[in-house]
């Protein structure tokens, strides 16, 4: 898998930890920043990483901020992105199996580095189950064109 990885300043250290881990795996990873702990606005990184996934060049995105919440909110504003905020591996498994999530978000101030790697591994190594879940995703996709809104 090709992974686009990004964080804000709060997630910088955990992002570096995840980058090193992925580099020792069969997956490839591009680091979209940030490259220091200087304060930034997390939506800027969410926009870069989700654009990379939407382009089709990358299979998955991983976004880290302090809680994972801001990255999740920002990422999910982009059509075609299904971002899942995960704090344990079971949710990461279901995010892939049920929701075909293409972006994983995590909170560096919420989980430790060991758990984060378990979550990443579970996310990257679980396939979408399809079947009944596909219909549900199609309904979510329709929300992007406002077909089911109002
Ligand atoms: C930065 O202080 C923090 O607000 C950000 O990393 C994130 O947790 C937002 O959701």
mmCIF file of N, CA and C in Angstrom, residues 12-92:
data_model
loop_
_atom_site.group_PDB
_atom_site.id
_atom_site.type_symbol
_atom_site.label_atom_id
_atom_site.label_comp_id
_atom_site.label_asym_id
_atom_site.label_seq_id
_atom_site.Cartn_x
_atom_site.Cartn_y
_atom_site.Cartn_z
ATOM 1 N N UNK A 12 3.441 15.660 15.701
ATOM 2 C CA UNK A 12 4.725 15.508 15.004
ATOM 3 C C UNK A 12 5.535 14.287 15.483
ATOM 4 N N UNK A 13 5.699 14.165 16.792
ATOM 5 C CA UNK A 13 6.548 13.065 17.301
ATOM 6 C C UNK A 13 5.947 11.694 17.004
ATOM 7 N N UNK A 14 4.648 11.578 17.164
ATOM 8 C CA UNK A 14 4.014 10.286 16.862
ATOM 9 C C UNK A 14 4.092 9.996 15.366
ATOM 10 N N UNK A 15 3.953 11.037 14.548
ATOM 11 C CA UNK A 15 4.087 10.839 13.087
ATOM 12 C C UNK A 15 5.471 10.287 12.752
ATOM 13 N N UNK A 16 6.502 10.845 13.363
ATOM 14 C CA UNK A 16 7.865 10.362 13.097
ATOM 15 C C UNK A 16 7.994 8.882 13.490
ATOM 16 N N UNK A 17 7.393 8.538 14.600
ATOM 17 C CA UNK A 17 7.416 7.147 15.089
ATOM 18 C C UNK A 17 6.707 6.220 14.086
ATOM 19 N N UNK A 18 5.577 6.657 13.586
ATOM 20 C CA UNK A 18 4.809 5.857 12.620
ATOM 21 C C UNK A 18 5.560 5.759 11.301
ATOM 22 N N UNK A 19 6.190 6.837 10.895
ATOM 23 C CA UNK A 19 6.965 6.836 9.640
ATOM 24 C C UNK A 19 8.063 5.777 9.685
ATOM 25 N N UNK A 20 8.803 5.765 10.785
ATOM 26 C CA UNK A 20 9.888 4.768 10.932
ATOM 27 C C UNK A 20 9.317 3.351 10.875
ATOM 28 N N UNK A 21 8.190 3.163 11.516
ATOM 29 C CA UNK A 21 7.554 1.828 11.542
ATOM 30 C C UNK A 21 7.141 1.399 10.136
ATOM 31 N N UNK A 22 6.505 2.288 9.399
ATOM 32 C CA UNK A 22 6.026 1.917 8.057
ATOM 33 C C UNK A 22 7.206 1.662 7.125
ATOM 34 N N UNK A 23 8.284 2.390 7.340
ATOM 35 C CA UNK A 23 9.466 2.204 6.493
ATOM 36 C C UNK A 23 10.085 0.817 6.647
ATOM 37 N N UNK A 24 9.779 0.149 7.750
ATOM 38 C CA UNK A 24 10.296 -1.217 7.937
ATOM 39 C C UNK A 24 9.257 -2.260 7.521
ATOM 40 N N UNK A 25 8.141 -1.811 6.965
ATOM 41 C CA UNK A 25 7.061 -2.720 6.559
ATOM 42 C C UNK A 25 7.055 -2.854 5.034
ATOM 43 N N UNK A 26 6.180 -3.709 4.483
ATOM 44 C CA UNK A 26 6.103 -3.818 3.013
ATOM 45 C C UNK A 26 5.438 -2.600 2.368
ATOM 46 N N UNK A 27 4.864 -1.712 3.165
ATOM 47 C CA UNK A 27 4.163 -0.547 2.634
ATOM 48 C C UNK A 27 5.141 0.599 2.384
ATOM 49 N N UNK A 28 4.728 1.521 1.498
ATOM 50 C CA UNK A 28 5.559 2.709 1.294
ATOM 51 C C UNK A 28 4.817 3.924 1.836
ATOM 52 N N UNK A 29 5.572 4.960 2.155
ATOM 53 C CA UNK A 29 4.987 6.091 2.866
ATOM 54 C C UNK A 29 5.628 7.392 2.413
ATOM 55 N N UNK A 30 4.788 8.400 2.136
ATOM 56 C CA UNK A 30 5.322 9.745 1.906
ATOM 57 C C UNK A 30 4.923 10.632 3.082
ATOM 58 N N UNK A 31 5.905 11.356 3.590
ATOM 59 C CA UNK A 31 5.689 12.254 4.722
ATOM 60 C C UNK A 31 5.304 13.633 4.201
ATOM 61 N N UNK A 32 4.057 14.039 4.458
ATOM 62 C CA UNK A 32 3.577 15.350 4.009
ATOM 63 C C UNK A 32 3.806 16.438 5.065
ATOM 64 N N UNK A 33 4.540 16.114 6.127
ATOM 65 C CA UNK A 33 4.818 17.090 7.161
ATOM 66 C C UNK A 33 3.802 16.977 8.297
ATOM 67 N N UNK A 34 3.997 17.766 9.331
ATOM 68 C CA UNK A 34 4.955 18.838 9.478
ATOM 69 C C UNK A 34 6.326 18.268 9.831
ATOM 70 N N UNK A 35 7.305 19.167 9.789
ATOM 71 C CA UNK A 35 8.671 18.704 10.002
ATOM 72 C C UNK A 35 9.308 19.311 11.261
ATOM 73 N N UNK A 36 8.472 19.890 12.100
ATOM 74 C CA UNK A 36 8.950 20.414 13.391
ATOM 75 C C UNK A 36 7.740 20.544 14.307
ATOM 76 N N UNK A 37 7.991 20.966 15.530
ATOM 77 C CA UNK A 37 6.882 21.162 16.479
ATOM 78 C C UNK A 37 6.410 22.612 16.517
ATOM 79 N N UNK A 38 6.758 23.392 15.510
ATOM 80 C CA UNK A 38 6.234 24.758 15.405
ATOM 81 C C UNK A 38 4.732 24.697 15.127
ATOM 82 N N UNK A 39 4.003 25.591 15.751
ATOM 83 C CA UNK A 39 2.548 25.540 15.660
ATOM 84 C C UNK A 39 2.033 25.774 14.236
ATOM 85 N N UNK A 40 1.101 24.928 13.834
ATOM 86 C CA UNK A 40 0.459 25.036 12.511
ATOM 87 C C UNK A 40 -1.053 24.823 12.696
ATOM 88 N N UNK A 41 -1.789 24.952 11.615
ATOM 89 C CA UNK A 41 -3.235 24.692 11.634
ATOM 90 C C UNK A 41 -3.487 23.313 11.022
ATOM 91 N N UNK A 42 -4.072 22.425 11.809
ATOM 92 C CA UNK A 42 -4.234 21.035 11.338
ATOM 93 C C UNK A 42 -5.017 20.896 10.024
ATOM 94 N N UNK A 43 -6.000 21.790 9.712
ATOM 95 C CA UNK A 43 -6.692 21.586 8.425
ATOM 96 C C UNK A 43 -5.753 21.636 7.219
ATOM 97 N N UNK A 44 -4.676 22.405 7.320
ATOM 98 C CA UNK A 44 -3.748 22.491 6.176
ATOM 99 C C UNK A 44 -3.138 21.128 5.855
ATOM 100 N N UNK A 45 -2.803 20.377 6.895
ATOM 101 C CA UNK A 45 -2.227 19.045 6.658
ATOM 102 C C UNK A 45 -3.300 18.061 6.223
ATOM 103 N N UNK A 46 -4.501 18.217 6.778
ATOM 104 C CA UNK A 46 -5.611 17.336 6.364
ATOM 105 C C UNK A 46 -5.901 17.537 4.879
ATOM 106 N N UNK A 47 -5.852 18.776 4.432
ATOM 107 C CA UNK A 47 -6.112 19.071 3.014
ATOM 108 C C UNK A 47 -5.034 18.418 2.133
ATOM 109 N N UNK A 48 -3.771 18.538 2.510
ATOM 110 C CA UNK A 48 -2.681 17.952 1.699
ATOM 111 C C UNK A 48 -2.805 16.437 1.600
ATOM 112 N N UNK A 49 -3.012 15.798 2.742
ATOM 113 C CA UNK A 49 -3.047 14.328 2.754
ATOM 114 C C UNK A 49 -4.300 13.800 2.049
ATOM 115 N N UNK A 50 -5.444 14.431 2.281
ATOM 116 C CA UNK A 50 -6.663 13.924 1.626
ATOM 117 C C UNK A 50 -6.610 14.177 0.116
ATOM 118 N N UNK A 51 -5.988 15.258 -0.299
ATOM 119 C CA UNK A 51 -5.837 15.496 -1.743
ATOM 120 C C UNK A 51 -4.994 14.389 -2.365
ATOM 121 N N UNK A 52 -3.978 13.956 -1.654
ATOM 122 C CA UNK A 52 -3.109 12.883 -2.160
ATOM 123 C C UNK A 52 -3.881 11.567 -2.289
ATOM 124 N N UNK A 53 -4.769 11.306 -1.345
ATOM 125 C CA UNK A 53 -5.586 10.080 -1.406
ATOM 126 C C UNK A 53 -6.636 10.212 -2.513
ATOM 127 N N UNK A 54 -7.276 11.358 -2.585
ATOM 128 C CA UNK A 54 -8.330 11.559 -3.594
ATOM 129 C C UNK A 54 -7.768 11.466 -5.015
ATOM 130 N N UNK A 55 -6.520 11.838 -5.177
ATOM 131 C CA UNK A 55 -5.904 11.794 -6.510
ATOM 132 C C UNK A 55 -5.724 10.357 -6.993
ATOM 133 N N UNK A 56 -5.761 9.417 -6.077
ATOM 134 C CA UNK A 56 -5.562 8.014 -6.428
ATOM 135 C C UNK A 56 -4.111 7.582 -6.333
ATOM 136 N N UNK A 57 -3.231 8.552 -6.083
ATOM 137 C CA UNK A 57 -1.809 8.194 -6.016
ATOM 138 C C UNK A 57 -1.488 7.398 -4.751
ATOM 139 N N UNK A 58 -2.265 7.661 -3.688
ATOM 140 C CA UNK A 58 -2.038 6.971 -2.411
ATOM 141 C C UNK A 58 -3.282 6.174 -2.040
ATOM 142 N N UNK A 59 -3.069 4.997 -1.459
ATOM 143 C CA UNK A 59 -4.191 4.146 -1.058
ATOM 144 C C UNK A 59 -4.864 4.666 0.210
ATOM 145 N N UNK A 60 -4.033 5.056 1.163
ATOM 146 C CA UNK A 60 -4.546 5.477 2.465
ATOM 147 C C UNK A 60 -3.819 6.730 2.938
ATOM 148 N N UNK A 61 -4.524 7.473 3.793
ATOM 149 C CA UNK A 61 -3.894 8.572 4.515
ATOM 150 C C UNK A 61 -3.876 8.264 5.998
ATOM 151 N N UNK A 62 -2.873 8.777 6.681
ATOM 152 C CA UNK A 62 -2.830 8.726 8.146
ATOM 153 C C UNK A 62 -2.570 10.140 8.632
ATOM 154 N N UNK A 63 -3.427 10.624 9.541
ATOM 155 C CA UNK A 63 -3.337 11.998 10.034
ATOM 156 C C UNK A 63 -3.323 11.994 11.558
ATOM 157 N N UNK A 64 -2.382 12.715 12.127
ATOM 158 C CA UNK A 64 -2.246 12.764 13.581
ATOM 159 C C UNK A 64 -2.359 14.217 14.048
ATOM 160 N N UNK A 65 -3.186 14.447 15.044
ATOM 161 C CA UNK A 65 -3.157 15.728 15.750
ATOM 162 C C UNK A 65 -3.251 15.403 17.245
ATOM 163 N N UNK A 66 -3.510 16.389 18.084
ATOM 164 C CA UNK A 66 -3.510 16.137 19.528
ATOM 165 C C UNK A 66 -4.549 15.109 19.936
ATOM 166 N N UNK A 67 -5.760 15.272 19.440
ATOM 167 C CA UNK A 67 -6.850 14.353 19.782
ATOM 168 C C UNK A 67 -7.261 13.457 18.622
ATOM 169 N N UNK A 68 -6.887 13.824 17.412
ATOM 170 C CA UNK A 68 -7.370 13.136 16.208
ATOM 171 C C UNK A 68 -8.705 13.677 15.731
ATOM 172 N N UNK A 69 -9.338 14.493 16.568
ATOM 173 C CA UNK A 69 -10.692 14.968 16.251
ATOM 174 C C UNK A 69 -10.665 16.017 15.138
ATOM 175 N N UNK A 70 -9.799 17.007 15.277
ATOM 176 C CA UNK A 70 -9.737 18.064 14.257
ATOM 177 C C UNK A 70 -9.380 17.497 12.896
ATOM 178 N N UNK A 71 -8.416 16.585 12.875
ATOM 179 C CA UNK A 71 -8.025 15.956 11.603
ATOM 180 C C UNK A 71 -9.185 15.168 11.014
ATOM 181 N N UNK A 72 -9.931 14.485 11.861
ATOM 182 C CA UNK A 72 -11.065 13.690 11.392
ATOM 183 C C UNK A 72 -12.149 14.594 10.805
ATOM 184 N N UNK A 73 -12.461 15.656 11.499
ATOM 185 C CA UNK A 73 -13.492 16.580 11.008
ATOM 186 C C UNK A 73 -13.059 17.179 9.670
ATOM 187 N N UNK A 74 -11.834 17.664 9.620
ATOM 188 C CA UNK A 74 -11.348 18.317 8.392
ATOM 189 C C UNK A 74 -11.275 17.323 7.232
ATOM 190 N N UNK A 75 -10.758 16.135 7.495
ATOM 191 C CA UNK A 75 -10.599 15.146 6.419
ATOM 192 C C UNK A 75 -11.951 14.749 5.839
ATOM 193 N N UNK A 76 -12.948 14.587 6.715
ATOM 194 C CA UNK A 76 -14.264 14.118 6.256
ATOM 195 C C UNK A 76 -15.068 15.168 5.493
ATOM 196 N N UNK A 77 -14.561 16.387 5.419
ATOM 197 C CA UNK A 77 -15.219 17.417 4.594
ATOM 198 C C UNK A 77 -14.917 17.219 3.107
ATOM 199 N N UNK A 78 -13.984 16.339 2.804
ATOM 200 C CA UNK A 78 -13.539 16.157 1.417
ATOM 201 C C UNK A 78 -14.242 14.952 0.798
ATOM 202 N N UNK A 79 -14.925 15.178 -0.315
ATOM 203 C CA UNK A 79 -15.635 14.092 -0.988
ATOM 204 C C UNK A 79 -14.705 12.922 -1.284
ATOM 205 N N UNK A 80 -15.223 11.732 -1.047
ATOM 206 C CA UNK A 80 -14.425 10.535 -1.326
ATOM 207 C C UNK A 80 -13.573 10.104 -0.154
ATOM 208 N N UNK A 81 -13.512 10.931 0.878
ATOM 209 C CA UNK A 81 -12.712 10.578 2.054
ATOM 210 C C UNK A 81 -13.612 10.006 3.134
ATOM 211 N N UNK A 82 -13.189 8.857 3.658
ATOM 212 C CA UNK A 82 -13.852 8.239 4.794
ATOM 213 C C UNK A 82 -12.796 8.100 5.898
ATOM 214 N N UNK A 83 -12.763 9.122 6.736
ATOM 215 C CA UNK A 83 -11.735 9.161 7.773
ATOM 216 C C UNK A 83 -12.284 8.604 9.074
ATOM 217 N N UNK A 84 -11.502 7.755 9.726
ATOM 218 C CA UNK A 84 -11.912 7.120 10.977
ATOM 219 C C UNK A 84 -10.935 7.472 12.088
ATOM 220 N N UNK A 85 -11.463 8.044 13.146
ATOM 221 C CA UNK A 85 -10.666 8.320 14.344
ATOM 222 C C UNK A 85 -10.641 7.058 15.197
ATOM 223 N N UNK A 86 -9.476 6.495 15.396
ATOM 224 C CA UNK A 86 -9.365 5.222 16.130
ATOM 225 C C UNK A 86 -8.466 5.369 17.355
ATOM 226 N N UNK A 87 -8.924 4.785 18.458
ATOM 227 C CA UNK A 87 -8.147 4.788 19.700
ATOM 228 C C UNK A 87 -7.785 3.391 20.152
ATOM 229 N N UNK A 88 -8.199 2.407 19.381
ATOM 230 C CA UNK A 88 -7.824 1.008 19.655
ATOM 231 C C UNK A 88 -7.947 0.208 18.356
ATOM 232 N N UNK A 89 -7.353 -0.990 18.359
ATOM 233 C CA UNK A 89 -7.212 -1.748 17.111
ATOM 234 C C UNK A 89 -8.536 -2.300 16.591
ATOM 235 N N UNK A 90 -9.479 -2.618 17.487
ATOM 236 C CA UNK A 90 -10.756 -3.177 17.011
ATOM 237 C C UNK A 90 -11.486 -2.174 16.109
ATOM 238 N N UNK A 91 -11.472 -0.912 16.509
ATOM 239 C CA UNK A 91 -12.126 0.110 15.679
ATOM 240 C C UNK A 91 -11.414 0.253 14.338
ATOM 241 N N UNK A 92 -10.087 0.128 14.354
ATOM 242 C CA UNK A 92 -9.337 0.218 13.098
ATOM 243 C C UNK A 92 -9.717 -0.930 12.165
#
